[in-house]
mmCIF file of C-alpha atoms in Angstrom:
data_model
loop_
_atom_site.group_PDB
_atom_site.id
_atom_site.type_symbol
_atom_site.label_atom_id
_atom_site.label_comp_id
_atom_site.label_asym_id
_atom_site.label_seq_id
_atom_site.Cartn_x
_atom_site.Cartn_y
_atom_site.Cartn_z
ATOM 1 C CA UNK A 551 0.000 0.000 0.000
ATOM 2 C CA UNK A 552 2.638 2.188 0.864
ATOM 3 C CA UNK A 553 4.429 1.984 -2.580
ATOM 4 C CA UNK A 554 1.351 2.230 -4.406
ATOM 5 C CA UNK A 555 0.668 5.477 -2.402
ATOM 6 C CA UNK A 556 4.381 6.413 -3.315
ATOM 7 C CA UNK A 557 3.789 5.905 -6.664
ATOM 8 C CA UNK A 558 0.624 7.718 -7.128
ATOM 9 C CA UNK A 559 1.838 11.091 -5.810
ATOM 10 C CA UNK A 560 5.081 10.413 -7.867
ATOM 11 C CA UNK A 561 2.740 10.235 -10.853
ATOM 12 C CA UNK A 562 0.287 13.626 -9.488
ATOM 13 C CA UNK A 563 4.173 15.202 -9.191
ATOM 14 C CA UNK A 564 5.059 14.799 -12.359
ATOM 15 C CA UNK A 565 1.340 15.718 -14.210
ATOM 16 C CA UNK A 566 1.355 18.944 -12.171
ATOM 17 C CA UNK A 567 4.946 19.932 -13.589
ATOM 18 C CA UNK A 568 4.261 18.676 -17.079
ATOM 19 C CA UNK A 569 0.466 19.536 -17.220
ATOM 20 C CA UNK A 570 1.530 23.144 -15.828
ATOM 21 C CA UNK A 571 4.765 23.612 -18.433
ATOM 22 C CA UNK A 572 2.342 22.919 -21.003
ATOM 23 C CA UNK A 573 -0.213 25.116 -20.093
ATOM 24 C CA UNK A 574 1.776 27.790 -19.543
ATOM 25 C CA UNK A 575 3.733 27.829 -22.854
ATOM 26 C CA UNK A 576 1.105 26.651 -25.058
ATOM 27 C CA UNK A 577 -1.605 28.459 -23.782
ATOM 28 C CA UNK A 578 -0.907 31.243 -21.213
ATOM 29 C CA UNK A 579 1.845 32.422 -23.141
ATOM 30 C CA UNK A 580 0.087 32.589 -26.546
ATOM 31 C CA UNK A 581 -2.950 34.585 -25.187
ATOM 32 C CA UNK A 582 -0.959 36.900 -22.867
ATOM 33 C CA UNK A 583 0.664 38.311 -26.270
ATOM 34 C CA UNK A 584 -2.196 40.305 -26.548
ATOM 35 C CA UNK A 585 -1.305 42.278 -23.439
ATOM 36 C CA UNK A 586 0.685 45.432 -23.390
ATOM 37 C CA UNK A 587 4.261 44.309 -22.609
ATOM 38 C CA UNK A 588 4.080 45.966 -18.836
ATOM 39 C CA UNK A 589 0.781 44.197 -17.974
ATOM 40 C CA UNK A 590 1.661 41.146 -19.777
ATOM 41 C CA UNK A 591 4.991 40.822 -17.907
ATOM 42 C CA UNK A 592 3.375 41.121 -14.233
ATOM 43 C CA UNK A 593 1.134 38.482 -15.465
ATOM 44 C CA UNK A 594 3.451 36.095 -16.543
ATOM 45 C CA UNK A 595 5.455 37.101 -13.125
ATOM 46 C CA UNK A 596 2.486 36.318 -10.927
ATOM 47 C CA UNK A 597 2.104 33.104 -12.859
ATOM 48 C CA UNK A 598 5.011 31.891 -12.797
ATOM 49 C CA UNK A 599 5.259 32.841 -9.091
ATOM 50 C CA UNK A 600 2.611 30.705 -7.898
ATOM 51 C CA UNK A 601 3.264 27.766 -10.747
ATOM 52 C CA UNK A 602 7.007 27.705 -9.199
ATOM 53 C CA UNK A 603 5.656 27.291 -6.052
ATOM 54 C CA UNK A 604 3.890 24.245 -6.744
ATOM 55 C CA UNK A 605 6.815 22.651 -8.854
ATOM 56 C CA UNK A 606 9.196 23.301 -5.972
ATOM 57 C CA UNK A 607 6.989 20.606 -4.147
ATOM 58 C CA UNK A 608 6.411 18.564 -7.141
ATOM 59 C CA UNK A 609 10.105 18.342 -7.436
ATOM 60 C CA UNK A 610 10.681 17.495 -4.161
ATOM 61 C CA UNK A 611 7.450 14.541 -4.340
ATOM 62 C CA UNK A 612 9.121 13.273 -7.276
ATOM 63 C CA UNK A 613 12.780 13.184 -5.904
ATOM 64 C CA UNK A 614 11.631 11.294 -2.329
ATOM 65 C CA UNK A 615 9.047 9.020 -3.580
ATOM 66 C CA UNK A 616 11.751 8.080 -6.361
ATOM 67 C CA UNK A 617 14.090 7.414 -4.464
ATOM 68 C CA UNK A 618 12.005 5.407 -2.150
ATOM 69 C CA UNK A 619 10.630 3.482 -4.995
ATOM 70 C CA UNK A 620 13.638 2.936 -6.706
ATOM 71 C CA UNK A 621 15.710 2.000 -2.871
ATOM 72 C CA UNK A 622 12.550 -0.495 -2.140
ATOM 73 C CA UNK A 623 12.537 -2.881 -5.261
ATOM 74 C CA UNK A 624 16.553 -2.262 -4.621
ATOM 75 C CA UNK A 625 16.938 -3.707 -0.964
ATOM 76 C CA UNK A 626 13.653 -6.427 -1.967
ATOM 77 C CA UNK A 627 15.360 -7.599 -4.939
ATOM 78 C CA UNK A 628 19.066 -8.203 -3.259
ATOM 79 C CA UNK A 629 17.296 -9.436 -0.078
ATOM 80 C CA UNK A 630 15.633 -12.065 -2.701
ATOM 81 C CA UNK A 631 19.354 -13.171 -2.930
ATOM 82 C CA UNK A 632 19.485 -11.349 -7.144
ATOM 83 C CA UNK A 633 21.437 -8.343 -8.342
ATOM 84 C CA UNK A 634 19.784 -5.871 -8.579
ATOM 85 C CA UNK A 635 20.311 -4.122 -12.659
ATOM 86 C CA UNK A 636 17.821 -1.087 -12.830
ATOM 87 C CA UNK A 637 15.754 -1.259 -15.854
ATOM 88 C CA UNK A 638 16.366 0.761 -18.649
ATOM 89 C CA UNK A 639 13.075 2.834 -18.233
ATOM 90 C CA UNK A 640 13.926 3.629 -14.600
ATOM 91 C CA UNK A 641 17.328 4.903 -15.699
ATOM 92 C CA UNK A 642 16.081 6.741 -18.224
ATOM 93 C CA UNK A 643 13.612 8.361 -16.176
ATOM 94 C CA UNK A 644 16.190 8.929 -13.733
ATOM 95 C CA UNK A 645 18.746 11.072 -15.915
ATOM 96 C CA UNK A 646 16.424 12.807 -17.330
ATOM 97 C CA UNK A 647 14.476 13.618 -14.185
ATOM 98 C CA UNK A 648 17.418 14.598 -12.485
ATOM 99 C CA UNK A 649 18.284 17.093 -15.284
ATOM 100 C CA UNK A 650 15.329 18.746 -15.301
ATOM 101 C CA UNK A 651 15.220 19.617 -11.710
ATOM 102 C CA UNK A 652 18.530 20.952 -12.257
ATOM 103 C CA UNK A 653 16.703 23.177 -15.072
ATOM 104 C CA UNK A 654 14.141 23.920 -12.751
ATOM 105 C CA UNK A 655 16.819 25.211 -10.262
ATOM 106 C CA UNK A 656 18.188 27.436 -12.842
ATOM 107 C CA UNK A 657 15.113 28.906 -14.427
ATOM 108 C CA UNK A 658 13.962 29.377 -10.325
ATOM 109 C CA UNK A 659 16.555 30.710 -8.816
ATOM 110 C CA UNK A 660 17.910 32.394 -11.628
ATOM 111 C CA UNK A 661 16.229 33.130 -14.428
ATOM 112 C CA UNK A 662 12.898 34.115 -12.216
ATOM 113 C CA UNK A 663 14.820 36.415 -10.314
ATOM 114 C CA UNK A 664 15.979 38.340 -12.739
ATOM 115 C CA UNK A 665 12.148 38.527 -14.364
ATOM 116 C CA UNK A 666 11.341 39.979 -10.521
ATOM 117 C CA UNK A 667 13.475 42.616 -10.274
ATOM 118 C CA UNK A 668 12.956 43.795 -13.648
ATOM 119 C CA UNK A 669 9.410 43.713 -12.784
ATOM 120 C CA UNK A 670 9.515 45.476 -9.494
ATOM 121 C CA UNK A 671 12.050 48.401 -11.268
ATOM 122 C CA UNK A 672 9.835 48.742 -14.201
ATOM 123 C CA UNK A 673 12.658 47.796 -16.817
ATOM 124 C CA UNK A 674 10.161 46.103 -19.642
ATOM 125 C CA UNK A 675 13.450 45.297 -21.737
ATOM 126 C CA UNK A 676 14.990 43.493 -19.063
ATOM 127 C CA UNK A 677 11.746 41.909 -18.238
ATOM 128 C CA UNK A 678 10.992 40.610 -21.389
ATOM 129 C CA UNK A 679 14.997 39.354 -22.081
ATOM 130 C CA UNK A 680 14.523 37.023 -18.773
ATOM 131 C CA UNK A 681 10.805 35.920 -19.912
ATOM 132 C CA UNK A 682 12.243 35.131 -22.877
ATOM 133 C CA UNK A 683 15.430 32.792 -20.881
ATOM 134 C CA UNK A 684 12.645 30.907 -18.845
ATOM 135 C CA UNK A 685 10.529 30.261 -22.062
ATOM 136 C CA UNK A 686 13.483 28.858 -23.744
ATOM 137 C CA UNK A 687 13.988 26.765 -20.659
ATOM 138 C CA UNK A 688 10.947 25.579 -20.040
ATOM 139 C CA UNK A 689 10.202 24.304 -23.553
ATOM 140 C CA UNK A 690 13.354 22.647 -23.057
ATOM 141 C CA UNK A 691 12.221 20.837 -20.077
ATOM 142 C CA UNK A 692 9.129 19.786 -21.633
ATOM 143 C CA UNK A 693 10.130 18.171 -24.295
ATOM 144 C CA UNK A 694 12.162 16.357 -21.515
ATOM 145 C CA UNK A 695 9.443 15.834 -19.710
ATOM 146 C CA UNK A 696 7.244 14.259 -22.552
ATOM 147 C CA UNK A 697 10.905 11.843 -23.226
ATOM 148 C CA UNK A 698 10.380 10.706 -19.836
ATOM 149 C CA UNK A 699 6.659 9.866 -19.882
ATOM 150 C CA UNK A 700 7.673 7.766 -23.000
ATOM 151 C CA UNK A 701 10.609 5.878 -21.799
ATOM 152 C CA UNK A 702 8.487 5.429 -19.057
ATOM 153 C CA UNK A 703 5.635 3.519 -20.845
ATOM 154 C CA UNK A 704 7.989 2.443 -23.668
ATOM 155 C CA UNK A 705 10.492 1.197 -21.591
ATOM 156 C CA UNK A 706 9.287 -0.091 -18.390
#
């Protein structure tokens, strides 16, 4: 029960960072164009705010419960008296999991805080040049994010 548990907030994790990437470059992005470029930029700052909020936790979900998941079928399996040889799906997931928090991190902590202060001192140029950094990035990490799901059902 535990596991399954585990494994079901691992999966919620990972469709609220996905689900939310996806949303808010295909769609939130898109329609905010419309917006004059000072209004549009304390949108996406707001946003992006509250989204990173929620991803923070996601990320941390995802890391535990992996880890947990991953240490569990571990210590079972070499208890059973096997080796334990991950599966390719699981180390795929892993990698590329693992390099998109570290994308996270850096669209987060640095990226977003230069789209704050910019926002805060009124400098639409500068706002729209770090916008701009974190869009890059996040499309980045969706399309790793979509590789993932796939290994995941491909693979596993």
């Amino acid at each position: 029960m535990l596991y399954a548990t585990l494994k079901l907030l691992h999966v919620l994790s990972i469709i609220v960072w996905i689900g939310g990437m996806a949303f808010a470059h295909l769609c939130l992005r898109p329609a905010a164009q419309a917006l004059d470029a000072p209004l549009r930029l304390r949108l996406m700052h707001d946003t992006l705010q509250r989204f990173f909020r929620l991803v923070s936790v996601a990320v941390l979900v995802t890391l535990a419960s992996g880890v947990w998941m991953i240490g569990r079928v571990a210590k079972e399996t070499v208890q059973a008296g096997l080796p334990f040889n991950m599966p390719l799906g699981w180390t795929v997931m892993v990698v590329l999991g693992v390099l998109m928090m570290a994308i996270f991190g850096h669209i987060r902590f640095a990226l977003f805080k230069r789209l704050s202060r910019a926002v805060t001192a009124g400098e639409g140029t500068a706002g729209a040049a770090a916008l701009a950094s974190i869009r890059t990035w996040v499309a980045i990490n969706l399309v790793l994010g979509v590789l993932v799901v796939a290994a995941t059902v491909l693979l596993v």
